[in-house]
Short mmCIF file of C-alpha atoms in Angstrom, two decimals:
data_model
loop_
_atom_site.label_atom_id
_atom_site.label_comp_id
_atom_site.label_asym_id
_atom_site.label_seq_id
_atom_site.Cartn_x
_atom_site.Cartn_y
_atom_site.Cartn_z
CA MET Z 1 -12.38 25.19 -19.31
CA ASP Z 2 -12.59 21.99 -21.74
CA ILE Z 3 -9.38 23.16 -23.45
CA LEU Z 4 -7.41 23.63 -19.98
CA LYS Z 5 -8.69 20.24 -18.93
CA GLN Z 6 -7.51 18.72 -22.26
CA THR Z 7 -4.07 20.23 -21.92
CA SER Z 8 -3.81 19.22 -18.39
CA LYS Z 9 -4.59 15.72 -19.51
CA ARG Z 10 -2.00 15.62 -22.24
CA ARG Z 11 0.63 17.03 -20.03
CA GLY Z 12 -0.35 14.20 -17.59
CA VAL Z 13 0.16 11.75 -20.44
CA TYR Z 14 3.50 13.21 -21.55
CA LYS Z 15 4.84 13.25 -17.95
CA TRP Z 16 3.68 9.46 -17.58
CA PHE Z 17 5.31 8.59 -20.93
CA LYS Z 18 8.59 10.25 -19.70
CA ARG Z 19 8.62 8.39 -16.53
CA LYS Z 20 7.99 5.11 -18.14
CA ASN Z 21 10.97 5.55 -20.73
CA LYS Z 22 13.50 7.47 -18.32
CA ARG Z 23 16.72 6.07 -18.10
CA ALA Z 24 16.78 3.05 -15.59
CA ASP Z 25 20.65 4.04 -14.74
CA ASP Z 26 19.56 7.31 -13.31
CA PRO Z 27 19.98 7.31 -9.58
CA PHE Z 28 18.02 10.44 -9.34
CA HIS Z 29 15.21 9.40 -11.41
CA PHE Z 30 12.62 9.37 -8.35
CA ILE Z 31 13.78 13.20 -7.60
CA SER Z 32 13.14 14.31 -11.07
CA GLU Z 33 9.81 12.45 -11.15
CA ALA Z 34 8.55 14.54 -8.06
CA SER Z 35 9.88 17.78 -9.58
CA ASP Z 36 9.14 17.34 -13.12
CA ASP Z 37 7.15 20.58 -13.65
CA TYR Z 38 6.51 22.59 -16.71
CA GLU Z 39 7.98 26.14 -16.54
CA ASP Z 40 6.28 27.28 -19.86
CA GLY Z 41 4.13 25.86 -22.45
CA SER Z 42 7.28 24.59 -24.68
CA ASP Z 43 5.95 20.98 -24.34
CA ASP Z 44 2.51 21.15 -25.50
CA TYR Z 45 3.16 20.25 -28.98
CA THR Z 46 4.92 17.16 -27.89
CA ALA Z 47 2.61 16.36 -25.32
CA GLU Z 48 -0.42 16.80 -27.76
CA ALA Z 49 1.59 14.17 -30.19
CA LEU Z 50 2.00 11.92 -27.59
CA THR Z 51 -1.63 11.79 -26.76
CA ARG Z 52 -2.66 11.56 -30.34
CA SER Z 53 -0.18 8.74 -31.14
CA LEU Z 54 -1.08 6.77 -27.87
CA GLY Z 55 -4.60 7.20 -27.70
CA ARG Z 56 -7.30 7.94 -24.86
CA VAL Z 57 -6.14 8.23 -21.23
CA ILE Z 58 -8.87 6.55 -19.35
CA ALA Z 59 -9.17 7.09 -15.56
CA ASN Z 60 -9.78 3.88 -13.98
CA LYS Z 61 -11.35 3.51 -10.53
CA LEU Z 62 -10.18 1.04 -8.16
CA ARG Z 63 -11.63 0.05 -4.61
CA ILE Z 64 -8.49 -0.61 -2.21
CA PHE Z 65 -9.45 -2.09 1.13
CA VAL Z 66 -6.56 -0.98 4.04
CA GLY Z 67 -6.81 -2.80 7.29
CA THR Z 68 -4.64 -3.06 10.58
CA TRP Z 69 -5.16 -5.40 13.60
CA ASN Z 70 -2.95 -6.04 16.58
CA VAL Z 71 -3.64 -9.51 17.21
CA GLY Z 72 -1.92 -9.93 20.57
CA GLY Z 73 0.61 -12.60 19.72
CA ARG Z 74 -2.37 -15.29 19.13
CA SER Z 75 -2.39 -17.72 16.32
CA PRO Z 76 -4.98 -17.51 13.81
CA VAL Z 77 -7.43 -20.56 14.29
CA GLY Z 78 -10.34 -21.61 12.49
CA SER Z 79 -13.04 -19.92 14.47
CA LEU Z 80 -11.08 -16.94 13.63
CA THR Z 81 -12.66 -17.09 9.89
CA VAL Z 82 -15.92 -15.60 11.28
CA ASP Z 83 -14.10 -12.78 12.60
CA LEU Z 84 -11.90 -12.15 9.15
CA ASP Z 85 -15.42 -12.43 7.24
CA GLU Z 86 -16.80 -9.77 9.13
CA TRP Z 87 -13.58 -7.47 8.80
CA LEU Z 88 -12.80 -8.18 5.31
CA ASN Z 89 -16.60 -7.87 4.24
CA PRO Z 90 -15.74 -9.69 0.92
CA MET Z 91 -19.42 -9.46 -0.12
CA ASP Z 92 -18.70 -5.86 -0.69
CA ALA Z 93 -15.49 -6.92 -2.81
CA ALA Z 94 -12.37 -4.37 -3.34
CA ASP Z 95 -10.30 -4.73 -5.98
CA LEU Z 96 -7.14 -4.81 -3.59
CA TYR Z 97 -6.89 -5.70 -0.22
CA VAL Z 98 -3.85 -4.77 2.00
CA LEU Z 99 -3.64 -5.99 5.25
CA GLY Z 100 -1.41 -5.11 8.01
CA PHE Z 101 -0.77 -7.18 11.31
CA GLN Z 102 0.91 -6.36 14.37
CA GLU Z 103 2.09 -9.19 17.00
CA ILE Z 104 1.42 -12.16 14.95
CA VAL Z 105 4.02 -13.95 17.28
CA PRO Z 106 4.44 -13.02 21.24
CA LEU Z 107 7.20 -10.63 21.41
CA THR Z 108 9.59 -12.44 23.65
CA ALA Z 109 13.18 -12.80 23.58
CA GLN Z 110 13.12 -16.00 21.36
CA THR Z 111 10.87 -14.38 18.66
CA ILE Z 112 12.77 -11.19 18.77
CA PHE Z 113 16.39 -12.30 18.75
CA GLY Z 114 15.64 -15.73 17.23
CA ALA Z 115 15.66 -16.58 13.37
CA GLU Z 116 12.51 -15.70 11.33
CA ASP Z 117 9.79 -18.40 11.18
CA PRO Z 118 7.43 -18.21 8.28
CA THR Z 119 4.94 -20.55 9.80
CA LYS Z 120 2.65 -17.94 11.43
CA ALA Z 121 3.01 -15.84 8.21
CA THR Z 122 1.89 -18.76 6.20
CA ASN Z 123 -1.19 -19.52 8.28
CA TRP Z 124 -2.45 -15.95 8.14
CA ASN Z 125 -2.07 -15.93 4.44
CA LEU Z 126 -3.91 -19.14 4.10
CA LEU Z 127 -6.89 -17.96 6.33
CA ILE Z 128 -7.09 -14.51 4.53
CA GLY Z 129 -7.23 -16.35 0.98
CA LYS Z 130 -9.75 -18.63 2.25
CA THR Z 131 -12.05 -15.97 3.61
CA LEU Z 132 -11.56 -14.05 0.30
CA ASN Z 133 -12.32 -16.92 -2.02
CA ASP Z 134 -14.75 -18.80 -0.12
CA LYS Z 135 -17.35 -16.03 -0.74
CA TYR Z 136 -17.37 -16.75 -4.52
CA GLY Z 137 -17.76 -20.65 -4.37
CA CYS Z 138 -14.02 -21.32 -4.90
CA PRO Z 139 -13.05 -23.30 -1.67
CA TRP Z 140 -9.48 -23.57 -0.83
CA LEU Z 141 -7.93 -26.95 -0.19
CA THR Z 142 -7.76 -27.64 3.60
CA PRO Z 143 -5.15 -28.67 4.45
CA MET Z 144 -3.19 -26.22 1.71
CA LEU Z 145 -0.88 -27.99 -0.69
CA ASN Z 146 2.26 -26.03 -1.73
CA SER Z 147 1.21 -23.19 0.40
CA VAL Z 148 3.01 -19.76 0.76
CA SER Z 149 5.87 -20.91 2.86
CA SER Z 150 8.00 -17.82 2.78
CA ASP Z 151 7.85 -14.74 4.78
CA ASN Z 152 9.06 -12.67 2.01
CA TYR Z 153 7.04 -13.25 -0.93
CA ASP Z 154 6.43 -11.00 -3.95
CA HIS Z 155 5.57 -11.06 -7.76
CA TYR Z 156 6.98 -9.00 -10.63
CA THR Z 157 6.38 -8.94 -14.14
CA MET Z 158 8.07 -11.03 -16.78
CA THR Z 159 11.18 -10.19 -18.86
CA PRO Z 160 10.81 -7.29 -21.15
CA GLN Z 161 10.59 -9.49 -24.44
CA SER Z 162 7.49 -11.48 -22.83
CA GLU Z 163 5.71 -8.65 -20.89
CA ARG Z 164 2.76 -6.78 -22.19
CA VAL Z 165 3.48 -3.33 -23.26
CA SER Z 166 1.87 -1.30 -20.53
CA PHE Z 167 0.22 1.31 -22.54
CA SER Z 168 -1.40 -1.01 -25.11
CA SER Z 169 -4.90 -2.69 -24.48
CA SER Z 170 -3.75 -6.14 -25.55
CA PRO Z 171 -4.84 -8.71 -22.72
CA GLY Z 172 -2.93 -10.65 -20.28
CA THR Z 173 -0.16 -9.51 -17.67
CA PRO Z 174 2.21 -12.30 -17.50
CA ILE Z 175 3.04 -12.49 -13.72
CA ARG Z 176 5.80 -15.09 -12.02
CA GLU Z 177 7.00 -15.59 -8.37
CA CYS Z 178 10.65 -15.11 -7.16
CA PRO Z 179 12.75 -17.74 -7.68
CA GLY Z 180 12.79 -20.09 -4.58
CA THR Z 181 9.57 -19.57 -3.39
CA ARG Z 182 6.53 -21.68 -3.32
CA HIS Z 183 3.10 -20.42 -3.84
CA GLU Z 184 -0.44 -21.41 -3.06
CA LYS Z 185 -2.40 -23.50 -5.82
CA PRO Z 186 -6.09 -22.73 -5.03
CA TYR Z 187 -8.66 -24.39 -6.98
CA LYS Z 188 -8.99 -23.15 -10.61
CA GLY Z 189 -11.14 -19.84 -10.62
CA SER Z 190 -10.08 -18.30 -7.08
CA LYS Z 191 -11.00 -14.71 -7.06
CA TYR Z 192 -7.90 -13.32 -5.48
CA LYS Z 193 -4.06 -13.80 -5.86
CA LEU Z 194 -1.47 -12.98 -3.02
CA MET Z 195 0.77 -10.27 -4.79
CA ALA Z 196 3.13 -9.70 -1.59
CA SER Z 197 3.92 -10.87 1.77
CA LYS Z 198 6.48 -9.59 4.39
CA LYS Z 199 6.97 -10.70 7.85
CA MET Z 200 9.51 -9.11 10.40
CA VAL Z 201 8.89 -10.49 13.90
CA GLY Z 202 5.53 -9.69 14.71
CA VAL Z 203 4.80 -7.05 11.96
CA PHE Z 204 3.34 -8.45 8.90
CA ILE Z 205 1.65 -7.28 5.65
CA SER Z 206 -0.53 -9.22 3.03
CA VAL Z 207 -1.80 -7.85 -0.31
CA TRP Z 208 -4.25 -9.61 -2.42
CA MET Z 209 -5.52 -8.39 -5.72
CA LYS Z 210 -8.41 -9.49 -8.08
CA ARG Z 211 -7.09 -11.77 -10.73
CA GLU Z 212 -9.33 -10.18 -13.31
CA LEU Z 213 -7.19 -7.22 -12.55
CA LEU Z 214 -3.99 -9.13 -13.48
CA ARG Z 215 -5.29 -9.50 -17.10
CA LYS Z 216 -6.85 -5.98 -17.21
CA TYR Z 217 -3.91 -3.99 -16.00
CA CYS Z 218 -0.06 -4.05 -16.07
CA ILE Z 219 1.08 -4.85 -12.68
CA SER Z 220 5.09 -4.71 -12.35
CA ASN Z 221 7.88 -4.05 -9.80
CA VAL Z 222 6.41 -5.59 -6.74
CA LYS Z 223 8.74 -5.06 -4.06
CA VAL Z 224 8.99 -5.45 -0.24
CA SER Z 225 11.12 -3.78 2.17
CA SER Z 226 11.45 -4.09 6.17
CA VAL Z 227 12.78 -1.48 9.06
CA PRO Z 228 13.38 -2.69 12.41
CA CYS Z 229 13.49 0.19 14.89
CA GLY Z 230 12.67 -1.47 18.19
CA PHE Z 231 15.27 -2.29 21.23
CA MET Z 232 18.57 -0.62 20.75
CA GLY Z 233 16.72 1.12 17.75
CA TRP Z 234 17.50 -2.04 15.25
CA LEU Z 235 15.46 -5.09 16.65
CA GLY Z 236 12.30 -5.92 14.81
CA ASN Z 237 9.92 -6.04 17.93
CA LYS Z 238 8.80 -2.71 16.31
CA GLY Z 239 8.96 -1.23 12.85
CA SER Z 240 7.70 -1.59 9.72
CA VAL Z 241 7.29 -3.64 6.36
CA SER Z 242 6.30 -2.26 3.23
CA VAL Z 243 5.18 -3.16 -0.27
CA SER Z 244 6.03 -1.31 -3.60
CA MET Z 245 4.10 -1.85 -6.57
CA SER Z 246 3.02 -0.33 -10.05
CA ILE Z 247 -0.38 -0.44 -11.82
CA GLU Z 248 -0.18 0.63 -14.81
CA GLY Z 249 1.71 4.05 -14.95
CA THR Z 250 0.56 4.88 -10.93
CA THR Z 251 3.03 3.79 -8.17
CA PHE Z 252 1.66 2.50 -4.80
CA CYS Z 253 3.52 2.10 -1.37
CA PHE Z 254 1.77 0.47 1.76
CA ILE Z 255 3.44 0.74 5.15
CA ALA Z 256 2.40 -1.78 7.88
CA ALA Z 257 4.03 -0.18 11.34
CA HIS Z 258 4.19 -0.93 15.04
CA LEU Z 259 5.46 1.99 16.85
CA ALA Z 260 6.75 2.39 20.46
CA SER Z 261 4.22 1.80 23.02
CA GLY Z 262 3.88 3.80 26.08
CA GLU Z 263 1.46 6.88 27.48
CA LYS Z 264 3.90 8.74 29.44
CA LYS Z 265 4.45 12.39 28.39
CA GLY Z 266 7.38 12.42 25.82
CA ASP Z 267 6.66 8.76 24.51
CA GLU Z 268 5.07 10.32 21.35
CA VAL Z 269 8.50 11.99 20.69
CA ARG Z 270 9.78 8.33 20.39
CA ARG Z 271 7.10 7.62 17.73
CA ASN Z 272 7.78 10.42 15.73
CA ARG Z 273 11.42 9.68 15.72
CA GLN Z 274 10.56 5.99 14.37
CA VAL Z 275 8.23 7.41 11.84
CA SER Z 276 11.25 9.71 10.67
CA LYS Z 277 13.50 6.67 10.49
CA ILE Z 278 10.96 4.36 8.68
CA PHE Z 279 11.10 6.95 6.19
CA ARG Z 280 14.61 7.53 5.86
CA ARG Z 281 15.52 3.65 5.84
CA THR Z 282 12.92 1.94 3.80
CA THR Z 283 14.04 1.65 0.19
CA PHE Z 284 13.34 -0.51 -2.93
CA PRO Z 285 16.63 -0.81 -4.75
CA ARG Z 286 16.69 -2.28 -8.22
CA SER Z 287 17.69 -5.70 -9.05
CA SER Z 288 18.93 -7.67 -12.15
CA LYS Z 289 15.21 -9.09 -12.36
CA ASP Z 290 13.72 -5.93 -12.80
CA ASP Z 291 12.28 -4.75 -15.96
CA ASP Z 292 13.29 -1.45 -17.72
CA ILE Z 293 10.51 0.77 -16.17
CA PRO Z 294 11.92 2.89 -13.30
CA HIS Z 295 10.28 2.46 -9.91
CA PRO Z 296 10.42 4.79 -6.95
CA LEU Z 297 13.41 3.87 -4.77
CA SER Z 298 11.68 5.53 -1.33
CA ILE Z 299 8.40 6.17 0.20
CA LEU Z 300 7.69 9.39 -1.13
CA GLY Z 301 8.69 8.85 -4.50
CA HIS Z 302 5.24 7.13 -4.87
CA ASP Z 303 1.93 8.34 -6.50
CA LYS Z 304 -0.14 7.09 -3.85
CA ILE Z 305 1.06 5.97 -0.24
CA PHE Z 306 -0.97 4.16 2.64
CA TRP Z 307 0.66 4.41 6.10
CA LEU Z 308 -1.24 1.47 8.62
CA GLY Z 309 -0.79 -0.02 11.83
CA ASP Z 310 -0.71 0.06 15.73
CA LEU Z 311 0.94 3.71 15.46
CA ASN Z 312 0.46 3.63 19.41
CA TYR Z 313 -0.57 7.22 19.82
CA ARG Z 314 -2.27 8.20 23.20
CA LEU Z 315 -4.62 10.71 24.65
CA TYR Z 316 -3.57 13.93 26.48
CA VAL Z 317 -6.29 13.55 29.14
CA GLY Z 318 -6.82 11.77 32.21
CA ASP Z 319 -8.31 8.37 32.21
CA ASN Z 320 -11.61 9.14 33.71
CA PHE Z 321 -12.47 11.89 31.74
CA ALA Z 322 -11.61 9.88 28.70
CA ARG Z 323 -13.85 7.12 29.72
CA ASN Z 324 -16.72 9.74 30.39
CA LEU Z 325 -16.62 10.90 26.94
CA ILE Z 326 -16.62 7.53 25.46
CA LYS Z 327 -19.85 6.76 27.21
CA LYS Z 328 -21.06 9.70 25.76
CA GLN Z 329 -19.71 8.60 22.34
CA ASP Z 330 -18.70 12.12 21.93
CA TRP Z 331 -15.83 11.47 19.46
CA ARG Z 332 -15.42 14.88 18.32
CA ALA Z 333 -14.70 16.00 21.95
CA LEU Z 334 -12.19 13.08 22.44
CA GLN Z 335 -10.31 13.75 19.33
CA GLU Z 336 -9.17 17.06 20.59
CA PHE Z 337 -6.98 15.49 22.78
CA ASP Z 338 -5.60 12.87 20.33
CA GLN Z 339 -1.78 12.68 20.01
CA LEU Z 340 -1.54 11.99 16.60
CA ARG Z 341 -4.08 14.78 15.66
CA LYS Z 342 -2.20 17.05 17.50
CA GLU Z 343 1.28 16.07 15.76
CA LEU Z 344 -0.46 16.34 12.33
CA GLU Z 345 -1.82 19.68 12.88
CA GLU Z 346 1.50 21.14 14.48
CA GLY Z 347 3.65 19.32 11.74
CA GLY Z 348 5.54 16.83 14.10
CA VAL Z 349 5.03 13.92 11.94
CA PHE Z 350 3.24 13.06 8.67
CA GLN Z 351 3.39 16.64 7.43
CA GLY Z 352 0.88 16.92 4.42
CA TRP Z 353 -0.74 13.66 4.70
CA SER Z 354 -4.45 12.80 5.78
CA GLU Z 355 -6.61 10.65 7.85
CA GLY Z 356 -10.44 10.20 7.71
CA ASN Z 357 -12.59 11.58 10.37
CA ILE Z 358 -12.91 9.14 13.41
CA GLU Z 359 -16.40 8.16 14.37
CA PHE Z 360 -15.48 5.07 16.45
CA ALA Z 361 -14.79 4.17 19.88
CA PRO Z 362 -10.83 3.99 20.88
CA THR Z 363 -9.49 0.62 19.79
CA TYR Z 364 -7.43 -0.14 22.82
CA LYS Z 365 -7.04 -1.67 25.49
CA TYR Z 366 -9.79 -4.20 25.89
CA SER Z 367 -9.63 -6.31 28.83
CA ALA Z 368 -8.50 -9.81 28.19
CA SER Z 369 -11.40 -11.21 30.78
CA TYR Z 370 -14.35 -8.92 29.99
CA PHE Z 371 -14.16 -8.57 26.31
CA ASN Z 372 -16.80 -5.63 25.91
CA ARG Z 373 -15.07 -3.24 28.39
CA TYR Z 374 -11.73 -1.72 28.41
CA SER Z 375 -8.91 -2.54 30.61
CA GLY Z 376 -8.60 -0.76 34.00
CA GLY Z 377 -10.87 1.82 35.21
CA LEU Z 378 -12.77 2.10 38.58
CA PRO Z 379 -13.17 -0.52 40.53
CA MET Z 380 -9.86 -1.84 39.04
CA ARG Z 381 -10.05 -5.81 38.41
CA SER Z 382 -7.37 -8.20 39.53
CA GLY Z 383 -4.68 -8.34 37.10
CA GLU Z 384 -5.54 -6.07 34.64
CA LYS Z 385 -3.49 -3.25 33.48
CA GLN Z 386 -4.35 0.48 33.78
CA ARG Z 387 -4.63 2.03 30.41
CA THR Z 388 -6.32 4.96 29.18
CA PRO Z 389 -8.34 3.94 26.05
CA ALA Z 390 -6.89 5.32 22.97
CA TRP Z 391 -6.99 4.96 18.95
CA CYS Z 392 -3.92 3.47 18.73
CA ASP Z 393 -4.82 1.54 15.35
CA ARG Z 394 -4.71 4.07 12.52
CA ILE Z 395 -4.71 4.69 8.75
CA LEU Z 396 -3.17 7.45 6.87
CA TRP Z 397 -2.77 8.48 3.35
CA TYR Z 398 -0.86 10.84 1.14
CA GLY Z 399 -1.06 11.68 -2.59
CA LYS Z 400 -3.63 12.97 -5.11
CA GLY Z 401 -6.71 11.13 -6.57
CA VAL Z 402 -7.69 9.24 -3.44
CA ARG Z 403 -10.91 9.53 -1.65
CA GLN Z 404 -11.78 7.88 1.44
CA LEU Z 405 -15.16 5.98 1.13
CA SER Z 406 -15.33 4.80 4.83
CA TYR Z 407 -13.43 4.52 8.18
CA PHE Z 408 -14.63 2.16 10.63
CA ARG Z 409 -13.46 -0.52 13.25
CA SER Z 410 -14.70 -4.07 13.66
CA GLU Z 411 -15.96 -5.90 16.62
CA SER Z 412 -13.67 -8.80 16.89
CA LYS Z 413 -12.87 -9.99 20.51
CA PHE Z 414 -9.71 -12.09 19.28
CA SER Z 415 -7.23 -9.64 20.99
CA ASP Z 416 -7.05 -6.27 23.21
CA HIS Z 417 -7.34 -4.28 19.89
CA ARG Z 418 -10.25 -3.93 17.65
CA PRO Z 419 -9.44 -4.30 13.80
CA VAL Z 420 -9.71 -0.90 11.81
CA SER Z 421 -10.10 -0.64 8.27
CA ALA Z 422 -10.68 2.07 5.39
CA LEU Z 423 -12.12 1.78 1.61
CA PHE Z 424 -10.38 3.84 -0.73
CA SER Z 425 -11.25 4.96 -4.42
CA ILE Z 426 -8.10 5.33 -6.46
CA GLN Z 427 -7.87 6.60 -9.98
CA VAL Z 428 -5.53 4.96 -12.27
CA GLU Z 429 -4.71 6.17 -15.81
CA VAL Z 430 -4.54 3.89 -18.32
CA VAL Z 431 -3.55 4.81 -21.98
CA LYS Z 432 -5.88 2.91 -24.47
CA SER Z 433 -5.14 3.11 -28.13
CA SER Z 434 -6.71 1.58 -31.18
CA ASN Z 435 -3.83 2.00 -33.33
CA PRO Z 436 -1.64 -1.18 -33.60
CA ARG Z 437 1.24 0.82 -34.60
CA VAL Z 438 1.78 2.20 -30.90
CA ILE Z 439 3.02 -1.35 -30.14
CA ALA Z 440 5.90 -0.89 -32.17
CA MET Z 441 6.93 2.12 -30.07
CA GLN Z 442 8.53 -0.11 -27.53
CA THR Z 443 11.09 -1.14 -29.90
CA ILE Z 444 12.14 1.95 -31.02
CA LEU Z 445 13.02 3.14 -27.28
CA PRO Z 446 16.28 2.15 -26.21
CA ARG Z 447 16.51 -0.52 -23.56
CA THR Z 448 18.95 -0.10 -20.92
CA SER Z 449 20.78 -2.77 -18.86
CA THR Z 450 21.14 -3.25 -15.08
CA SER Z 451 24.51 -4.86 -15.19
CA LYS Z 452 26.70 -1.99 -16.00
CA PRO Z 453 26.02 1.54 -16.53
CA SER Z 454 25.39 2.74 -20.22
CA ILE Z 455 27.23 5.35 -21.83
CA PRO Z 456 25.48 7.98 -23.86
CA SER Z 457 25.95 7.28 -27.61
CA ASN Z 458 25.02 8.70 -30.83
CA SER Z 459 22.58 5.68 -31.17
CA ASP Z 460 20.61 7.09 -28.20
CA GLU Z 461 20.28 10.39 -30.26
CA GLU Z 462 19.26 8.32 -33.25
CA ALA Z 463 16.25 6.68 -31.02
CA LYS Z 464 15.05 9.53 -29.78
CA SER Z 465 14.90 11.24 -33.25
CA THR Z 466 13.22 8.06 -34.78
CA LEU Z 467 10.53 8.30 -31.89
CA LEU Z 468 9.91 12.05 -32.87
CA SER Z 469 9.58 11.17 -36.54
CA PHE Z 470 7.06 8.37 -35.69
CA ILE Z 471 4.87 10.62 -33.96
CA ALA Z 472 5.07 13.42 -36.73
CA LYS Z 473 4.50 10.77 -39.37
CA ASP Z 474 1.58 9.29 -37.09
CA MET Z 475 0.01 12.67 -36.74
CA GLU Z 476 -0.20 13.27 -40.58
CA LEU Z 477 -1.73 9.90 -41.21
CA LYS Z 478 -4.32 10.10 -38.17
CA ALA Z 479 -7.32 12.40 -37.94
CA PRO Z 480 -7.23 14.77 -34.84
CA LEU Z 481 -8.91 13.35 -31.82
CA THR Z 482 -12.20 14.51 -30.76
#
């Protein structure tokens, strides 16, 4: 059994190393990543040689907080800090916070057809940063100077000449912002850094990471993407915003979505189509600013994927029956009528994806006047909409090595939705080496240019031969790993 585990680990290192040094100009590299399987044991020798040369593979665990909240078009205000504090629970700190919001602006003709206004996104980022960092004795300036003013904000690693070799153990990961964006300047010692932020009308995603992880790991290829699929199939009142990023050799994708509303029969089909459209149209193309490490171009090319948002799937059941089950807190019986669960089981959407067991009350729709009860019902209150309660706000994931620790809702009465959160434990493989000669491997490998396609030449073969010679020589000099 130990031999099998060692062989599997070596093969994993080999696949990781191949992906890290795959030709950047190969348009199909994301396909080969997904199908790069071993047909026989012929690569065992090379995998073992790489393992010996690179060092030990350490599976580090990260805690990732994923949350979604439809805020009903309301602006963030100071009193909301208490709600955010209860939702994010920073005392039980996660390494990475991925927060998706819907309707951060009212969905009016002006906001849907007009130019994007980054003000609301900026205010949410300021409030999130304050909530995460105040708990550690690092209060932020109020009002904030040089605050995040762009609704499209991401980070990426420095040029290859100055970046840290991702499989080395040397400290520090230089990170810089995209040209033209302004970033937050909290007091020195703030615990979390904004890694990416993207807004499309009312859909908004914000990703924060512990600063100590930026020194510990190589964080690269942070990219954002948006897909509108609202009115006429192309407007941004519905759709998704996504973030792609790599932590060492593991790629992550986070999709915050707001799908079509409605509880009529057939509305779930519209939602399924929007999900398919988001899968097809979400792309993370290469740019001239990228390093030479290939990254996934599509959602399904990533290792770990999280889909969060107001997905708007409803219940296949009458209103009175649903409310009786809610009164009994019989969540298992109520889930039998959940549209999204049905679609998952029947393969209508998200085939192969996972969702944690729901052990909380439906999150929508709450009364605007009586915050502790659902809108509608009998007797009807004046001006209230009749809506059958449903679990509209959901978090799903896809990929190996993901373990959900919790799945819960919070009780903020800020909007007619309750925020939903999940905490995950994720394994990230890091190769540690005590051999300083490993650093030299980066100079042996040929670098590719994104400006124009490279043509195979004898120098490529010579570089590969040099690499194999280096590995063979290293094996002769080093004692076998134990």
